[in-house]
Structure formats: C-alpha cells, structure tokens
Short mmCIF file of C-alpha atoms in Angstrom, two decimals:
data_model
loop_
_atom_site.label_atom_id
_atom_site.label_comp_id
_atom_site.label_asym_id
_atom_site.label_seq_id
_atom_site.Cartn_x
_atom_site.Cartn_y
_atom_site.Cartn_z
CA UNK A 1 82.69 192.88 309.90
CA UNK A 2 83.76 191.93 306.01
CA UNK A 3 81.53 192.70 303.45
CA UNK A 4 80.41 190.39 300.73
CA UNK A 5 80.12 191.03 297.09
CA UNK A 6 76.82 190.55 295.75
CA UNK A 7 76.54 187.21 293.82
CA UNK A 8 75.82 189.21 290.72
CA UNK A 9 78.76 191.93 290.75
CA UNK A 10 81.50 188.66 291.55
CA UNK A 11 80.08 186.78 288.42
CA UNK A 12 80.89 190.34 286.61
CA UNK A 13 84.25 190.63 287.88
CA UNK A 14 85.36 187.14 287.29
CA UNK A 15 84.24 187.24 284.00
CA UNK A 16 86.46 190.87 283.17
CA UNK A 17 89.40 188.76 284.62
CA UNK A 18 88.87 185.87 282.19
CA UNK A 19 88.01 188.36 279.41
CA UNK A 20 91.48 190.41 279.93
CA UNK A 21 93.66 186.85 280.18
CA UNK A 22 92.02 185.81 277.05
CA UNK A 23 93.04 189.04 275.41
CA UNK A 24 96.20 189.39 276.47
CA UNK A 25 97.39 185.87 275.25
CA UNK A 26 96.02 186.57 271.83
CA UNK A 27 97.95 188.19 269.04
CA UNK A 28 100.73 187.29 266.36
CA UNK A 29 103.42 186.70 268.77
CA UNK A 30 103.82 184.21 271.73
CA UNK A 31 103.64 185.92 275.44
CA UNK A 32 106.63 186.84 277.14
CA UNK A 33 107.05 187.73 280.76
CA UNK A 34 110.53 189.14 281.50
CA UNK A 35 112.04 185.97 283.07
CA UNK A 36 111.77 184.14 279.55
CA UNK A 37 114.97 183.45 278.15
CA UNK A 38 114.36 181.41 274.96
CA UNK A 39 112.95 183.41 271.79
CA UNK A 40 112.77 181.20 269.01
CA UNK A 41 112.33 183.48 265.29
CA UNK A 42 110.19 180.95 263.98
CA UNK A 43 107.52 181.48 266.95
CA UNK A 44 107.30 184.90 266.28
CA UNK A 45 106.31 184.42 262.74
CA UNK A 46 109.58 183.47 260.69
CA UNK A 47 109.01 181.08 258.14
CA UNK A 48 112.22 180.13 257.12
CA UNK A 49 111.91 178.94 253.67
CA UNK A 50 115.02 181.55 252.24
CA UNK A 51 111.77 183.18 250.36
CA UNK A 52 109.63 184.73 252.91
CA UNK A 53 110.74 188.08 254.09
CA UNK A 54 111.78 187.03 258.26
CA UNK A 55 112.87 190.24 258.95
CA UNK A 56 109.89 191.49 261.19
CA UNK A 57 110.02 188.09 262.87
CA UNK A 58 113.93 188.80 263.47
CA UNK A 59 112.65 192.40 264.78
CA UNK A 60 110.38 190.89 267.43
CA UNK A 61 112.16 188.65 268.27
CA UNK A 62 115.00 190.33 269.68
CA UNK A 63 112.97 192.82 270.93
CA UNK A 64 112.03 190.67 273.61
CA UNK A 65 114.93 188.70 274.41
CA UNK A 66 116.51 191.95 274.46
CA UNK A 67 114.58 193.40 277.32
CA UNK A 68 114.70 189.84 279.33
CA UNK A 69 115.52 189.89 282.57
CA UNK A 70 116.99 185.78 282.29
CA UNK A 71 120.27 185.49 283.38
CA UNK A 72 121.38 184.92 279.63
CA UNK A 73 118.59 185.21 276.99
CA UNK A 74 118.89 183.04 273.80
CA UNK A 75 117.84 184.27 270.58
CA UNK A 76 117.73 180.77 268.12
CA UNK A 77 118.02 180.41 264.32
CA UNK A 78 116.51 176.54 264.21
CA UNK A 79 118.46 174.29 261.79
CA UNK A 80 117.05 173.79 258.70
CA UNK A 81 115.29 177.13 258.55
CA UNK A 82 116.80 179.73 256.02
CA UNK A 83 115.58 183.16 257.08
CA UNK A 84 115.92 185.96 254.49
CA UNK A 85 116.27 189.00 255.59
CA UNK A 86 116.22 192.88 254.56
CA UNK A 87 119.44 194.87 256.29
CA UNK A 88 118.41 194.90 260.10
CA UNK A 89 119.79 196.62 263.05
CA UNK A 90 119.42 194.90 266.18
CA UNK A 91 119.98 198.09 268.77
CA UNK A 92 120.99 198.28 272.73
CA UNK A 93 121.05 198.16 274.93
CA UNK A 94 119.54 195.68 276.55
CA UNK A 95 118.51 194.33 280.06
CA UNK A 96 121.11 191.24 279.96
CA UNK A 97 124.59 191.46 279.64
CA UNK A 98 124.71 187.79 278.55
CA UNK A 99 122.96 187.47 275.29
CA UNK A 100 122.87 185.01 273.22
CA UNK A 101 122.33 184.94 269.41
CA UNK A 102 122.59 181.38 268.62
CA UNK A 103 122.24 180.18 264.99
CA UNK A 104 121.83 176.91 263.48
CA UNK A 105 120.11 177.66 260.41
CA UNK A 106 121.38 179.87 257.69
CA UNK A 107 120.66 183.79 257.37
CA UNK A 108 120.73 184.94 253.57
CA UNK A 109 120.71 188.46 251.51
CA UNK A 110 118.37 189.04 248.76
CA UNK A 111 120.77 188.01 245.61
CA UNK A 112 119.13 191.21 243.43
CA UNK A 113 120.46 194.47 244.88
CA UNK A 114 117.62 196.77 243.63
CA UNK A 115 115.47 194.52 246.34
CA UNK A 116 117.36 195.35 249.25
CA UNK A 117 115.50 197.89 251.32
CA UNK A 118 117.80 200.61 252.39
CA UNK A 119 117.74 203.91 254.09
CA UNK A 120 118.22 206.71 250.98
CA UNK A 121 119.48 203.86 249.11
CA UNK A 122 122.47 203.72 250.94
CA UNK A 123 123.47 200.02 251.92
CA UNK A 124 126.14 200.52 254.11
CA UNK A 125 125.48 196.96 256.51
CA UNK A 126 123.25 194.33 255.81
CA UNK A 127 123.05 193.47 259.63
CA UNK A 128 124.24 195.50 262.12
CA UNK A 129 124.38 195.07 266.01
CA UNK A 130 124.59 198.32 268.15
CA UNK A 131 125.04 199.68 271.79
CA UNK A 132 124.76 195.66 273.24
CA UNK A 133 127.37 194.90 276.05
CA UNK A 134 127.73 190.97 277.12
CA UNK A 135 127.19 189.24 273.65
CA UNK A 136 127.48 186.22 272.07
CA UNK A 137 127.00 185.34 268.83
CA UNK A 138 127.64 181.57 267.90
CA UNK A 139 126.09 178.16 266.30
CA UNK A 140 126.45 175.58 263.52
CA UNK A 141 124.66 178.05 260.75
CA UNK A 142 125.55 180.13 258.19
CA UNK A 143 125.58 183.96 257.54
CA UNK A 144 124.90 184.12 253.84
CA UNK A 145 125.45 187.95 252.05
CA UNK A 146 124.95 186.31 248.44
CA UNK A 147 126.71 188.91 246.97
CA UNK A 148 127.61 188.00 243.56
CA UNK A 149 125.51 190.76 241.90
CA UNK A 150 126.73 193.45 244.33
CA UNK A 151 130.56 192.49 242.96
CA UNK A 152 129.38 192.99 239.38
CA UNK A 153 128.10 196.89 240.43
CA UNK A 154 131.34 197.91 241.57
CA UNK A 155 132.40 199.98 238.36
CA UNK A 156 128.72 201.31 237.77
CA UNK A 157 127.58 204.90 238.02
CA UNK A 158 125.46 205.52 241.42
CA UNK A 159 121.63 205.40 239.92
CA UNK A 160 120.25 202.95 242.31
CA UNK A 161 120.86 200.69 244.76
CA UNK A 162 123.50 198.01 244.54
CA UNK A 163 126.09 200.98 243.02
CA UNK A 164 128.84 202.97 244.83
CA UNK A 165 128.92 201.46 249.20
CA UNK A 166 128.18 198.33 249.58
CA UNK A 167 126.92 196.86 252.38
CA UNK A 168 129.26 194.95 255.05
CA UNK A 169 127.98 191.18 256.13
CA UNK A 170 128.39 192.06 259.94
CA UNK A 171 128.66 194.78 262.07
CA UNK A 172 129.25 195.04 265.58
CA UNK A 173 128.56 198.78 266.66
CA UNK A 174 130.09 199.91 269.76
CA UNK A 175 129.86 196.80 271.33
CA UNK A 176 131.50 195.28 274.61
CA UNK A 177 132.48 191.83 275.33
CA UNK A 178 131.75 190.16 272.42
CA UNK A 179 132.20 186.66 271.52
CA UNK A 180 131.69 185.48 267.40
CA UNK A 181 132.02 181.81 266.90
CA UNK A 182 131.56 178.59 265.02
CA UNK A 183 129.92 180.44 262.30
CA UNK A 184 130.15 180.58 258.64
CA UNK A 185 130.45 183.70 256.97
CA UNK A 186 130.00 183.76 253.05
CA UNK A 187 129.48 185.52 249.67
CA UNK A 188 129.14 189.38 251.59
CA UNK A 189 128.67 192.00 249.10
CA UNK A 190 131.46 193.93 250.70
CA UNK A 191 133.48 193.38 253.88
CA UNK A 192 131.82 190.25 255.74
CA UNK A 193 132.93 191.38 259.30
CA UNK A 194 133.41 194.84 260.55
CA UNK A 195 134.35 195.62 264.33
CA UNK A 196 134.06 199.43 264.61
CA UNK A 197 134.36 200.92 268.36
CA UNK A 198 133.84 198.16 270.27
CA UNK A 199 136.20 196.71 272.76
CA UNK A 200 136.66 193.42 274.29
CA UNK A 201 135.72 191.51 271.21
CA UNK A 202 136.91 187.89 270.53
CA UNK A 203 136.22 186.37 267.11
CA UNK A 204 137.10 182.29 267.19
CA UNK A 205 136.19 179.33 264.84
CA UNK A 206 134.85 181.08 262.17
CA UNK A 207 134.65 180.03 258.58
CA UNK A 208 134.58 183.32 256.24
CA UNK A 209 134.66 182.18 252.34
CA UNK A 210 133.88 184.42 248.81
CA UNK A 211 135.86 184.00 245.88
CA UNK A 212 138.87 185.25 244.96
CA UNK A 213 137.35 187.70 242.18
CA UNK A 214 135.38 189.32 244.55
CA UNK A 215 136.00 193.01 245.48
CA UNK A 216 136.65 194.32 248.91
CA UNK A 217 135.00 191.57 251.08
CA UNK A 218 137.91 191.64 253.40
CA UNK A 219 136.85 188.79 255.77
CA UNK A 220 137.32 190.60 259.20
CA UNK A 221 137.65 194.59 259.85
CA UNK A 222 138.84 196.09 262.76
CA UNK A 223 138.51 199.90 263.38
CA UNK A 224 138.15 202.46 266.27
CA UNK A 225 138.13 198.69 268.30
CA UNK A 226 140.60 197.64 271.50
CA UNK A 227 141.42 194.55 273.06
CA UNK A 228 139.93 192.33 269.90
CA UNK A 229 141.28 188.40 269.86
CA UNK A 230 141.07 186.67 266.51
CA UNK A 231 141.86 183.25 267.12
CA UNK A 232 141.70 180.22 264.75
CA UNK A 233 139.88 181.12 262.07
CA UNK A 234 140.11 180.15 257.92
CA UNK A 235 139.50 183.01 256.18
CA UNK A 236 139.68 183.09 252.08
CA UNK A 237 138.01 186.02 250.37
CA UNK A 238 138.64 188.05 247.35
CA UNK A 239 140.37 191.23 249.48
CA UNK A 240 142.16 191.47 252.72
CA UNK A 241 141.83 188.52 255.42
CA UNK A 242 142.16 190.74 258.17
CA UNK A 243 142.09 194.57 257.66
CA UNK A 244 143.48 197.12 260.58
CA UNK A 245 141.53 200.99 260.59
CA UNK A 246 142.38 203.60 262.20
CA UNK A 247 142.18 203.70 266.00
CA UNK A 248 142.33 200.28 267.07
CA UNK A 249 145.12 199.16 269.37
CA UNK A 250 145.92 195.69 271.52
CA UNK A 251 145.00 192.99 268.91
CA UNK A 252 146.06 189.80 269.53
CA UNK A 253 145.84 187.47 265.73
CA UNK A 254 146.71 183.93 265.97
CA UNK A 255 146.24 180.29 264.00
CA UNK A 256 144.66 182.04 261.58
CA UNK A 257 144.38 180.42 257.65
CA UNK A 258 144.56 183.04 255.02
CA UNK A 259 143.79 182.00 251.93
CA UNK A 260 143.42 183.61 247.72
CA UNK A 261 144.86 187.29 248.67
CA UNK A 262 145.59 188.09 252.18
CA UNK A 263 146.74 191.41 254.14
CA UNK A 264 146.84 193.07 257.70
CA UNK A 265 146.80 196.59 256.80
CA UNK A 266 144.38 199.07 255.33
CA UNK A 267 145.99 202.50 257.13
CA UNK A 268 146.10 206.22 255.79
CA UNK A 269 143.58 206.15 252.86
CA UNK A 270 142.84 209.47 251.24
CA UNK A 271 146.38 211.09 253.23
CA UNK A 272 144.89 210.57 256.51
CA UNK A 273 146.90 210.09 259.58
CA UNK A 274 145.88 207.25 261.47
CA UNK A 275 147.02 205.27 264.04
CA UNK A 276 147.78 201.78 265.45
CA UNK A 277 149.17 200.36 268.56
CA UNK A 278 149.92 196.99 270.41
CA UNK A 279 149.22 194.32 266.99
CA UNK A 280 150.71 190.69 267.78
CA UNK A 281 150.52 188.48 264.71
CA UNK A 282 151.31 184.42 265.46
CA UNK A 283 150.85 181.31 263.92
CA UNK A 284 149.34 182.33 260.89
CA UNK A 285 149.49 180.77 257.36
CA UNK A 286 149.35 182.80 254.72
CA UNK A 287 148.79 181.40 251.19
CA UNK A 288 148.59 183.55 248.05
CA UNK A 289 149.46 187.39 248.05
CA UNK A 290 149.44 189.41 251.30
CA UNK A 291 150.40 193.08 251.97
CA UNK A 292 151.03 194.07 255.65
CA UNK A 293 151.62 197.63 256.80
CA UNK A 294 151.10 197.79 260.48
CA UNK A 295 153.50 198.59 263.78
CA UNK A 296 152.67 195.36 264.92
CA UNK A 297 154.76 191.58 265.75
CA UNK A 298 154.74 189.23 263.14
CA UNK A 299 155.97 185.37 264.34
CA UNK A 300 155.77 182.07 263.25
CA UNK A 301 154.33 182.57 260.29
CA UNK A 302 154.45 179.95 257.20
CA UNK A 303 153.70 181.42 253.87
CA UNK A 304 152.99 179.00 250.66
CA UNK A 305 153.44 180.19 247.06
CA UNK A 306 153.18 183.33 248.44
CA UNK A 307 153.68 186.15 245.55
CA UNK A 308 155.26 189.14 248.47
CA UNK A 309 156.06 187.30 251.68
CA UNK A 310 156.76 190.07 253.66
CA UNK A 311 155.68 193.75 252.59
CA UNK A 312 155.84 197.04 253.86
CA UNK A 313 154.30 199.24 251.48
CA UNK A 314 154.10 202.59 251.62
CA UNK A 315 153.06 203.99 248.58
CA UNK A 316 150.05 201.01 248.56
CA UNK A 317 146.65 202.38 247.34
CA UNK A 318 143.70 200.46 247.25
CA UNK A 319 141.41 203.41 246.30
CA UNK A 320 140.64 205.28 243.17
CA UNK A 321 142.70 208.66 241.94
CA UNK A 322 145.63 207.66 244.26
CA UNK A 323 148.53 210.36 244.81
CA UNK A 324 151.75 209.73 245.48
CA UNK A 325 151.16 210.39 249.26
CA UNK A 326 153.24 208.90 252.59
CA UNK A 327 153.63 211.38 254.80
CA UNK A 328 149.77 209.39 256.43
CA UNK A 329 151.43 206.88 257.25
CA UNK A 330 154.64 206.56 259.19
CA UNK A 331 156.09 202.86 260.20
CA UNK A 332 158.12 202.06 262.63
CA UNK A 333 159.25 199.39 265.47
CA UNK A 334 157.57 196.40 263.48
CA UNK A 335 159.34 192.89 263.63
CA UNK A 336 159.14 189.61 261.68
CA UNK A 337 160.18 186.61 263.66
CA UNK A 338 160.10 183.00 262.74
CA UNK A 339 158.95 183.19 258.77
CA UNK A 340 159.72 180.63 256.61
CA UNK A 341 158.10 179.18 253.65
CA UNK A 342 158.06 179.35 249.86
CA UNK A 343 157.37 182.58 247.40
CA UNK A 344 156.39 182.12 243.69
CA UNK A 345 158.08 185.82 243.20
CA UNK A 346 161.94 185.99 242.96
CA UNK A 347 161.54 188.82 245.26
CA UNK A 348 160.27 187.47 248.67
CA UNK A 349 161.20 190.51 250.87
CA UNK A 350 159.70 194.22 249.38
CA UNK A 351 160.19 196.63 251.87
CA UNK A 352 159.54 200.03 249.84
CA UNK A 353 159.57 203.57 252.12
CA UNK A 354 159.43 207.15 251.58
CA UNK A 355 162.41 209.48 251.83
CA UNK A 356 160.07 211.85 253.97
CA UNK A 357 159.10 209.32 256.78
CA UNK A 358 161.62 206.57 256.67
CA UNK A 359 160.53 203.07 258.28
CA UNK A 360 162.74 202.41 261.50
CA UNK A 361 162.81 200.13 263.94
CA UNK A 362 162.43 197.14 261.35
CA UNK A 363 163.81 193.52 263.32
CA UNK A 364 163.91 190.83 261.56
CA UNK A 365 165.23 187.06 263.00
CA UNK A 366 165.58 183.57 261.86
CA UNK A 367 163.50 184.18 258.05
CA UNK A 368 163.47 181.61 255.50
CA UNK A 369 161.88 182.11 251.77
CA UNK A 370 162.60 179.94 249.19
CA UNK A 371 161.84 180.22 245.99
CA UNK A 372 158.79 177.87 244.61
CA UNK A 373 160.38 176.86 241.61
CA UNK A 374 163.66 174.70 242.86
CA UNK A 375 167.41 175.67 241.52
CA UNK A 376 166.74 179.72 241.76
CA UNK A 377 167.27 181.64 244.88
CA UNK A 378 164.88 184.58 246.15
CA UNK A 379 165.89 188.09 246.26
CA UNK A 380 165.12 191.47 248.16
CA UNK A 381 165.03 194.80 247.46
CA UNK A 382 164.55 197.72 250.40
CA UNK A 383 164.49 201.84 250.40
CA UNK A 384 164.71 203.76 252.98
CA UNK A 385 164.39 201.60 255.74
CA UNK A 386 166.14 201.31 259.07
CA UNK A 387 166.40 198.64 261.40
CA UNK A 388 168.30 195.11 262.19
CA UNK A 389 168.62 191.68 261.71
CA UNK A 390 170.58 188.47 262.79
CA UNK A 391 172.81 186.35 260.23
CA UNK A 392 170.00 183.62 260.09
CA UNK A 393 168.29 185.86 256.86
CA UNK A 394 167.49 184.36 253.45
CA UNK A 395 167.11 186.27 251.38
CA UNK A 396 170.17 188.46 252.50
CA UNK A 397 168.10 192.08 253.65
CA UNK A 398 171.21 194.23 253.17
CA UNK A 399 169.47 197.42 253.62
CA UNK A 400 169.35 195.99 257.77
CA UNK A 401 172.26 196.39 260.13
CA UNK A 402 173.17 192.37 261.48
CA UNK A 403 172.99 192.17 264.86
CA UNK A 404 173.31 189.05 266.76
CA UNK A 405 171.94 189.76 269.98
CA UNK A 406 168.32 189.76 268.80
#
C-alpha cells in the first residue's frame, strides 16, 4: 500500500520547490537552458550607448550561446546600440558548429590608447575569436577600431600603451569554416582583419575603410590560413588591401575594389623564408599604388592611375633597419593575364630581382598600360627575370622571351 506524506512535510516541500525556482530565475542575466538559441548583448546587461563599458555583457553573452545546444545559436548586436568594448577574446570551442554572430549595431574601440585594457600592455588584437569551428559572422553594423590616436604613436618610444604593436581590428584564431559578411570594418589601429591558422574561411561583402595616412591597417591578412575565399569586397586603407604571410596556400581573391595604396604581398620580413602556394587573383580593381610579390595568378585586372601596375619586388622592405636581403624570398611561376588600364608613372611594368635567386617562370598575356597623361607612352624596366610573353604586350617587357602559344 502507498504511503502518504503528512499534510505538514508536503506544504514544506512545495514550498523548497517554489523557493529554489524563485532563486534560480533571479540574477543579472536572463535564464538559459541549452536549447536557447537567441542571446541578445543588451539582455545580458549591455547598454549600448558607445560610453558604457559592454564588454562583460559581450563576455556573457557568448558564453552561453557558445555552449547552446540550438541547431545554430545567434549572438545579436541590436541596431542602434553602439557597444564599446575593451579587447575581448571570444574562445572555443563551442557546442554548435553553426554560430552565429550577427551585428546590426556598431562595435567601437576606446579612441585614447592609454584606456585600452591590455594584457602587460601589449595590444596585440582588439577582438579576437579562437578555437570556434562552424562560424558566421555577418549583419548591417559596423566594427569600429577608432584608431586615429594609435596612428599618431607609431614613431614613439614604448612607455605605455598605445606605443610599439598595435592591436589588429579582427582576429580569427584557428578557426574552421568561417563565413565574414556584410560588415563594415573601419578606422583599426593596425591591421583591421587578420586570418591566422584557420582554414575554410570565406570573407564576402565587406566594407573595410581608414584613411590613406594611416599606418599598417592592411584591410585583410592572411597567414598560416588554407582554403580562404575573398570575394567582393571594397577595401581602401592606408597599407596593403590584402596582405599574404607565411604559410597560407589555396586562396581564391576575386571582385575585389582596392582603393588609396593597395598590395598582395607581405613575404620574407626580417630574411625569413616563407612560403606560399595555390593564390588566384581575378577581377580586381586596383586604384592607387600596389606592390604584389606572390607565386600566385593574376587576371582580369583593371588598374586606374595606378603609380606601379604590376610589381615584383624583391628588395621591398616595409620594416625598419632593412638589409639588402633576397635570398627569403624566391619567385617563381607567377602570371599576369588580362591587365589593362592606366598608370600615372612612365614606368608601368617594375619587375626588379636578385642575381642570387632570379624570378622564373614569369607569363605574361594580352597587358595593356597606358599612360594617364595622353601623348606619352609607358615604359618598363626588368632584372633578372625569366619567363615569357605573347606579342599582345604594352609596354614592350623585353627582358621576356615572346611566345605565342600562351
């Protein structure tokens, strides 16, 4: 036979049950159970007024969409909400491989440097995200590194914070499939987007702007990285649109803008050897100054009032104390197809190699650079380079053996 609770010891228990709900639904942050797969930043305490620290909202925030079980968790930026925040990493990995950070409001930097809080004073990324496989980061908003001050700290002695590294915009940290979009990336104190070790990474739509004085804010880096897709994108900074480290190989660039100074390069700084592998370059358009130095395909590109519309230099430094070092970096099997447009420089093809490690393999077919300024004809100038052409050249490469079967 079942026995019955007295009347007295139920009311107790009841009342423990209440008492623990209550408690458990209290606090400074909304309850989640593990199926929940919407975390909004301001519910979790961000205020979003571009004064108020957010950064310990951001924290919690992703925190629990990170250990979601939903099919695909959405972290959300609101619109009209700007969230400032002190440099945050946003660590893997987590129980989804389908997240979603989705902003529509506008994320922005601290604009004094002495106020950013960093590890040893050491700024190295403003916001990093590390160890997350299945990602997507994407909305209307803005990414804002309001880096003005930073640029004017690039010549000082290293006495606080803001001198010597400066932090990079965005970094995705060994990362795999990985999808940027829509965004707009702006004012980073250094590089705005760096892909390091990650694979499988496709950055489309974005916007990435700073101005042309600005040092080093190269608008997309790619290092240690394979099988990355950058894919219609405007990017005009004061540095390289779209910089290639060491280690990265099967890159696939195309209908990208590249406004103020533009490159594809960025190999064997400080004499190391480095390499690249499996770069295809289309449908870009490339305004201002660019310097590319890859083994990579280059075709059908247009260049406007370009000062060097093809470059491959190897005695490039970008550095301090450079040496008059090549051996790092040895070029070869790279080929420019379909280039035409206009250079502001009488010499629109610079192709300038080392005696020691000769470039070879250089193809180039059906190139056309005119000069900007009409009734003068552009010019080229080569050393030690090796490699072919067909007859449809101008400028005239003479340093290239025609051939008419490429």
């Amino acid at each position: 036979m079942a026995t019955i609770a007295p009347p007295a010891i139920a009311r107790i228990l009841l009342c423990f049950f209440v008492l623990a709900r209550v408690c458990a639904s209290t606090g400074s942050q909304p309850s989640v159970d593990d199926s929940q797969n919407f975390f909004d930043v301001v519910e979790y305490g961000a205020v979003g007024d571009g004064r108020t620290d957010d950064t310990k909202a951001f924290k919690k925030a992703w925190t629990d969409a990170c250990k979601s079980s939903a099919s695909v968790p959405i972290m959300h930026v609101p619109q009209n909400k700007t969230c400032l925040l002190q440099p945050l990493v946003l660590r893997g990995p987590c129980n989804s491989q389908n997240l979603t950070i989705q902003i529509d409001g506008t994320l922005v930097a601290s604009g004094d440097p002495s106020a950013w809080k960093c590890d040893k004073k050491d700024c190295r990324h403003w916001i990093m995200i590390s160890d997350v496989d299945g990602l997507s980061v994407l909305g209307s908003g803005a990414i804002n590194g309001n880096g003005s001050e930073w640029w004017d700290h690039s010549l000082c002695h290293h006495h606080h914070v803001g001198c010597g590294k400066k932090p990079t915009g965005l970094v995705i940290d060994k990362c795999n499939e990985v999808r940027l979009s829509e965004l707009t990336f702006k004012d980073s104190p250094q590089m705005h987007i760096a892909i390091e070790g990650s694979t499988r990474v496709t950055a489309a739509n974005l916007t990435i702007t700073s101005p042309g004085h600005s040092p080093n804010t190269d608008g997309i880096h790619i290092q240690r990285s394979q099988h990355v897709v950058v894919r219609d994108c405007y990017i005009g900074t004061g540095d390289d649109c779209i910089s290639i480290g060491q280690g990265s190989a099967h890159l696939d660039i195309s209908g990208i803008s590249c406004g103020r100074v533009t490159a594809i390069g960025s190999l064997g700084k400080h004499g190391s050897r480095e390499t690249v592998e499996d770069v295809h370059v289309r449908d870009v358009h490339f305004v201002g100054r660019q310097r590319i130095r890859e083994d990579i395909v280059f075709e059908r590109i247009t260049v406007t009032n370009s000062s060097h519309p093809i470059i491959i230099d190897q005695f490039y430094c970008d550095h301090e104390h450079c040496k008059n070092q090549t051996s790092a970096v040895q070029i070869s099997n790279v080929t420019y197809s379909q280039v035409n447009g206009t250079s502001h420089a009488k010499a629109a093809v610079e192709l300038a190699c080392s005696e020691t490690h000769p470039c070879r393999d250089i193809l180039m077919k059906d190139i056309t650079l005119n000069l900007t300024v009409k009734g003068k004809e552009t010019t080229s100038h080569c050393s030690n380079v090796r490699g072919r052409r067909n007859s449809n050249i101008f400028p005239n490469i003479s340093c290239l053996e025609e051939d008419e079967d490429l």
